[in-house]
Short mmCIF file of C-alpha atoms in Angstrom, two decimals:
data_model
loop_
_atom_site.label_atom_id
_atom_site.label_comp_id
_atom_site.label_asym_id
_atom_site.label_seq_id
_atom_site.Cartn_x
_atom_site.Cartn_y
_atom_site.Cartn_z
CA UNK A 1 8.15 3.18 -11.56
CA UNK A 2 8.91 4.34 -7.71
CA UNK A 3 6.45 2.34 -4.68
CA UNK A 4 6.11 2.73 -1.23
CA UNK A 5 7.82 -0.45 0.23
CA UNK A 6 7.34 -2.46 3.51
CA UNK A 7 9.02 -4.67 6.01
CA UNK A 8 8.60 -7.34 7.21
CA UNK A 9 5.60 -8.54 4.87
CA UNK A 10 4.34 -10.66 8.24
CA UNK A 11 5.65 -10.06 11.59
CA UNK A 12 4.17 -12.77 13.89
CA UNK A 13 4.39 -11.86 17.68
CA UNK A 14 3.06 -12.35 21.55
CA UNK A 15 0.67 -10.52 22.74
CA UNK A 16 2.27 -7.94 25.02
CA UNK A 17 4.98 -7.47 23.14
CA UNK A 18 6.39 -4.54 21.27
CA UNK A 19 6.08 -4.52 17.42
CA UNK A 20 7.66 -1.94 14.87
CA UNK A 21 6.53 -2.17 11.15
CA UNK A 22 8.40 -0.03 8.58
CA UNK A 23 7.56 1.53 5.23
CA UNK A 24 9.62 3.60 2.97
CA UNK A 25 6.85 6.22 1.47
CA UNK A 26 7.81 7.52 -1.95
CA UNK A 27 11.11 9.68 -2.19
CA UNK A 28 9.64 13.60 -2.89
CA UNK A 29 5.93 12.49 -0.95
CA UNK A 30 5.56 14.64 1.94
CA UNK A 31 2.08 12.75 3.65
CA UNK A 32 2.35 10.08 4.62
CA UNK A 33 -0.47 7.32 6.60
CA UNK A 34 -1.02 4.28 8.45
CA UNK A 35 -4.50 1.94 7.34
CA UNK A 36 -5.38 -1.58 8.92
CA UNK A 37 -7.30 -4.08 7.39
CA UNK A 38 -8.97 -6.87 9.92
CA UNK A 39 -9.20 -10.30 8.25
CA UNK A 40 -12.78 -9.86 5.83
CA UNK A 41 -13.09 -6.58 6.49
CA UNK A 42 -12.50 -3.12 5.16
CA UNK A 43 -9.65 -0.85 5.48
CA UNK A 44 -9.70 1.82 8.11
CA UNK A 45 -7.84 4.95 8.67
CA UNK A 46 -5.31 5.06 11.90
CA UNK A 47 -3.29 8.31 11.33
CA UNK A 48 -1.60 10.57 8.96
CA UNK A 49 1.56 12.46 9.65
CA UNK A 50 2.80 15.47 7.83
CA UNK A 51 5.48 18.40 8.73
CA UNK A 52 7.07 15.34 11.42
CA UNK A 53 3.75 15.48 13.42
CA UNK A 54 0.24 13.87 13.81
CA UNK A 55 -1.98 16.23 11.24
CA UNK A 56 -5.45 13.29 12.15
CA UNK A 57 -5.46 10.62 13.93
CA UNK A 58 -8.73 8.18 14.23
CA UNK A 59 -10.32 6.54 17.51
CA UNK A 60 -8.12 3.02 16.88
CA UNK A 61 -5.10 5.44 17.27
CA UNK A 62 -4.83 5.38 20.89
CA UNK A 63 -2.01 5.63 23.40
CA UNK A 64 -0.47 1.79 22.28
CA UNK A 65 0.09 3.23 19.22
CA UNK A 66 2.91 5.77 17.39
CA UNK A 67 4.18 7.10 14.95
CA UNK A 68 7.99 8.55 13.98
CA UNK A 69 9.92 9.41 11.11
CA UNK A 70 13.58 8.68 12.58
CA UNK A 71 15.04 9.66 9.50
CA UNK A 72 14.90 11.11 5.52
CA UNK A 73 13.40 7.73 4.64
CA UNK A 74 11.77 5.91 6.93
CA UNK A 75 8.11 5.77 8.84
CA UNK A 76 7.19 3.60 11.37
CA UNK A 77 4.13 2.03 13.31
CA UNK A 78 4.85 1.11 16.96
CA UNK A 79 2.10 -0.90 19.02
CA UNK A 80 3.41 -0.87 22.18
CA UNK A 81 2.00 -3.38 23.91
CA UNK A 82 0.03 -5.55 21.37
CA UNK A 83 -3.63 -7.62 21.78
CA UNK A 84 -4.92 -10.29 20.30
CA UNK A 85 -7.26 -7.72 18.08
CA UNK A 86 -4.26 -6.08 16.92
CA UNK A 87 -4.26 -8.81 13.97
CA UNK A 88 -4.76 -7.62 11.03
CA UNK A 89 -3.29 -6.48 7.54
CA UNK A 90 -1.26 -2.42 8.19
CA UNK A 91 -1.18 -0.72 4.93
CA UNK A 92 1.20 2.43 4.63
CA UNK A 93 0.69 5.05 2.07
CA UNK A 94 2.20 8.00 0.86
CA UNK A 95 0.36 11.51 -0.96
CA UNK A 96 3.01 13.23 -2.94
CA UNK A 97 3.20 17.24 -2.76
CA UNK A 98 1.09 18.19 -6.03
CA UNK A 99 -1.59 20.36 -4.19
CA UNK A 100 -3.82 19.10 -7.26
CA UNK A 101 -2.20 15.36 -7.00
CA UNK A 102 -1.91 15.64 -3.15
CA UNK A 103 -5.23 13.35 -3.17
CA UNK A 104 -3.97 10.70 -4.87
CA UNK A 105 -2.42 8.23 -2.07
CA UNK A 106 0.14 5.01 -2.71
CA UNK A 107 -0.18 2.43 -0.59
CA UNK A 108 2.71 -0.53 0.32
CA UNK A 109 2.53 -3.86 0.04
CA UNK A 110 1.29 -4.10 3.85
CA UNK A 111 2.69 -6.12 6.63
CA UNK A 112 0.76 -9.06 7.73
CA UNK A 113 0.43 -8.87 11.52
CA UNK A 114 -0.43 -11.88 13.69
CA UNK A 115 -0.64 -11.67 17.59
CA UNK A 116 -0.82 -14.78 19.52
CA UNK B 1 -18.85 12.19 9.25
CA UNK B 2 -18.23 10.83 6.05
CA UNK B 3 -19.84 6.70 4.88
CA UNK B 4 -19.43 4.68 2.05
CA UNK B 5 -21.75 1.98 0.81
CA UNK B 6 -21.22 -0.62 -1.26
CA UNK B 7 -24.18 -2.73 -1.95
CA UNK B 8 -22.97 -5.52 -3.90
CA UNK B 9 -20.80 -7.47 -1.50
CA UNK B 10 -19.96 -10.14 -4.54
CA UNK B 11 -20.37 -10.09 -8.59
CA UNK B 12 -19.75 -12.61 -11.19
CA UNK B 13 -19.04 -10.93 -14.58
CA UNK B 14 -18.20 -12.64 -18.21
CA UNK B 15 -14.65 -11.92 -19.45
CA UNK B 16 -15.07 -8.81 -21.90
CA UNK B 17 -18.09 -8.12 -20.68
CA UNK B 18 -18.39 -4.45 -19.00
CA UNK B 19 -19.22 -4.83 -15.26
CA UNK B 20 -20.54 -1.77 -13.10
CA UNK B 21 -19.23 -2.19 -9.48
CA UNK B 22 -21.97 0.23 -7.30
CA UNK B 23 -20.96 3.13 -4.69
CA UNK B 24 -22.79 5.54 -2.73
CA UNK B 25 -21.06 8.20 -0.25
CA UNK B 26 -22.50 10.54 2.23
CA UNK B 27 -20.63 13.63 3.51
CA UNK B 28 -20.52 17.09 4.63
CA UNK B 29 -17.19 18.36 2.89
CA UNK B 30 -18.35 20.49 0.12
CA UNK B 31 -14.96 19.56 -1.54
CA UNK B 32 -13.99 15.62 -1.47
CA UNK B 33 -12.26 13.30 -3.65
CA UNK B 34 -13.97 9.68 -4.67
CA UNK B 35 -11.43 6.73 -5.12
CA UNK B 36 -11.32 3.28 -6.26
CA UNK B 37 -8.75 0.93 -5.05
CA UNK B 38 -8.11 -2.46 -6.51
CA UNK B 39 -7.01 -5.73 -4.14
CA UNK B 40 -5.96 -8.90 -5.78
CA UNK B 41 -5.72 -11.88 -3.43
CA UNK B 42 -2.02 -11.41 -3.13
CA UNK B 43 -3.37 -8.60 -0.83
CA UNK B 44 -1.88 -5.16 -1.73
CA UNK B 45 -4.08 -2.11 -2.77
CA UNK B 46 -3.78 -0.83 -6.19
CA UNK B 47 -5.20 2.69 -7.00
CA UNK B 48 -7.54 2.52 -10.36
CA UNK B 49 -9.22 6.18 -10.31
CA UNK B 50 -9.79 9.20 -8.45
CA UNK B 51 -12.79 11.79 -9.45
CA UNK B 52 -13.00 15.60 -7.29
CA UNK B 53 -15.72 16.53 -6.12
CA UNK B 54 -15.94 19.99 -9.00
CA UNK B 55 -14.74 17.41 -11.47
CA UNK B 56 -17.45 18.25 -14.28
CA UNK B 57 -16.28 15.29 -16.46
CA UNK B 58 -16.08 12.00 -15.39
CA UNK B 59 -12.84 10.11 -14.69
CA UNK B 60 -11.45 7.47 -17.10
CA UNK B 61 -7.96 5.21 -17.21
CA UNK B 62 -8.17 2.96 -19.63
CA UNK B 63 -10.30 0.73 -18.72
CA UNK B 64 -11.58 1.92 -15.76
CA UNK B 65 -13.85 4.79 -15.53
CA UNK B 66 -16.15 6.34 -13.50
CA UNK B 67 -19.83 6.87 -13.15
CA UNK B 68 -20.54 10.59 -11.20
CA UNK B 69 -23.39 11.73 -10.36
CA UNK B 70 -23.14 15.18 -7.77
CA UNK B 71 -26.86 15.12 -6.59
CA UNK B 72 -26.96 11.15 -6.06
CA UNK B 73 -24.22 11.11 -4.28
CA UNK B 74 -22.98 8.19 -6.49
CA UNK B 75 -19.70 7.01 -8.00
CA UNK B 76 -19.72 3.43 -9.75
CA UNK B 77 -16.69 2.19 -11.65
CA UNK B 78 -17.34 0.73 -14.52
CA UNK B 79 -15.15 -2.22 -16.16
CA UNK B 80 -14.88 -2.37 -19.61
CA UNK B 81 -13.95 -5.72 -21.79
CA UNK B 82 -13.30 -8.06 -17.93
CA UNK B 83 -10.57 -10.00 -18.39
CA UNK B 84 -9.56 -12.62 -15.41
CA UNK B 85 -6.86 -10.32 -14.11
CA UNK B 86 -9.75 -8.31 -12.99
CA UNK B 87 -10.90 -10.64 -10.03
CA UNK B 88 -10.17 -9.06 -7.19
CA UNK B 89 -11.63 -7.20 -4.24
CA UNK B 90 -12.89 -3.42 -5.36
CA UNK B 91 -12.95 -0.69 -2.77
CA UNK B 92 -14.65 2.92 -2.68
CA UNK B 93 -13.10 5.30 -0.54
CA UNK B 94 -13.46 8.68 0.19
CA UNK B 95 -11.49 11.36 1.24
CA UNK B 96 -11.99 14.42 3.47
CA UNK B 97 -10.33 17.91 3.97
CA UNK B 98 -7.66 15.79 5.93
CA UNK B 99 -6.68 13.34 2.88
CA UNK B 100 -8.30 10.56 5.35
CA UNK B 101 -9.74 7.83 3.44
CA UNK B 102 -12.90 6.15 4.20
CA UNK B 103 -13.22 2.92 2.59
CA UNK B 104 -16.71 1.12 1.98
CA UNK B 105 -16.63 -2.58 2.62
CA UNK B 106 -16.02 -3.80 -0.74
CA UNK B 107 -16.81 -5.71 -3.72
CA UNK B 108 -15.85 -9.19 -4.86
CA UNK B 109 -15.90 -9.70 -8.61
CA UNK B 110 -15.09 -13.08 -9.97
CA UNK B 111 -14.31 -12.75 -13.83
CA UNK B 112 -15.36 -16.23 -16.00
CA UNK B 113 -13.88 -17.05 -18.46
#
C-alpha cells in the first residue's frame, strides 16, 4: 500500500541553524501539507501546497519557514534559523486528486526535530 | 475560524467493550469534513474515519463508527469490541474549504485487559 515517507526520522540541530525536512508524498497525490506537534500538544497546521504554490498557511508559518517541491517526488520544509520553540514532531501529509475523496489526508511517520 | 473540542483527556475501557470518544466542533462553513486519527505511542498519525457534513448516514469503518449529530455539532467516535492495540491518543479534526485540518486536544484511550 502506498504511503507517505519522511526523512530523517529524528533531527538534532543547534539554535540558529537551518534545517530541511524531507517528505515523499504518495505518487498520484496533488495536495501536500505540513503540520507540527509540540510534545504533549495537539497537531497544528502549518501550510498547504498545490500546483507548485502555497494555497494556505497558518500564523505559525512565518518568514523563517518555506516549502518547496524541487522535483516530481519530494516536498520539503525548510526552517532558516531554528529556535528552541521549533522543537516538535513535523508531519507531512498528502491528499489524492479525486474531488470526492480529496479530503482524506494521509500522514507520514513524522520527523522529530530537536533544537538545542 | 474552526474549533474542535475533546473534553475527555483520558479514558479507560475494558477489553472487548465498546467506548465512545467525544468530539464537538464549531465552524461557520456549510461544507466541511470531520476526521478521526489515531496516534499510537510510536507517534504516527493513522487515519480512521471520515464524515462529510452532507452525508446523511453515519460513517463506519470496521470497528469504528462516527456518531454524527449535525444539529448538536458533535462527531463522536465509537470503537466497538476494544482491543489492547486500541490504546493510543485519538484526535478529532475538521477541515475547511482549503482542506486545512484543525485538530482537537486529543483523548488518551487505555484498554484494560
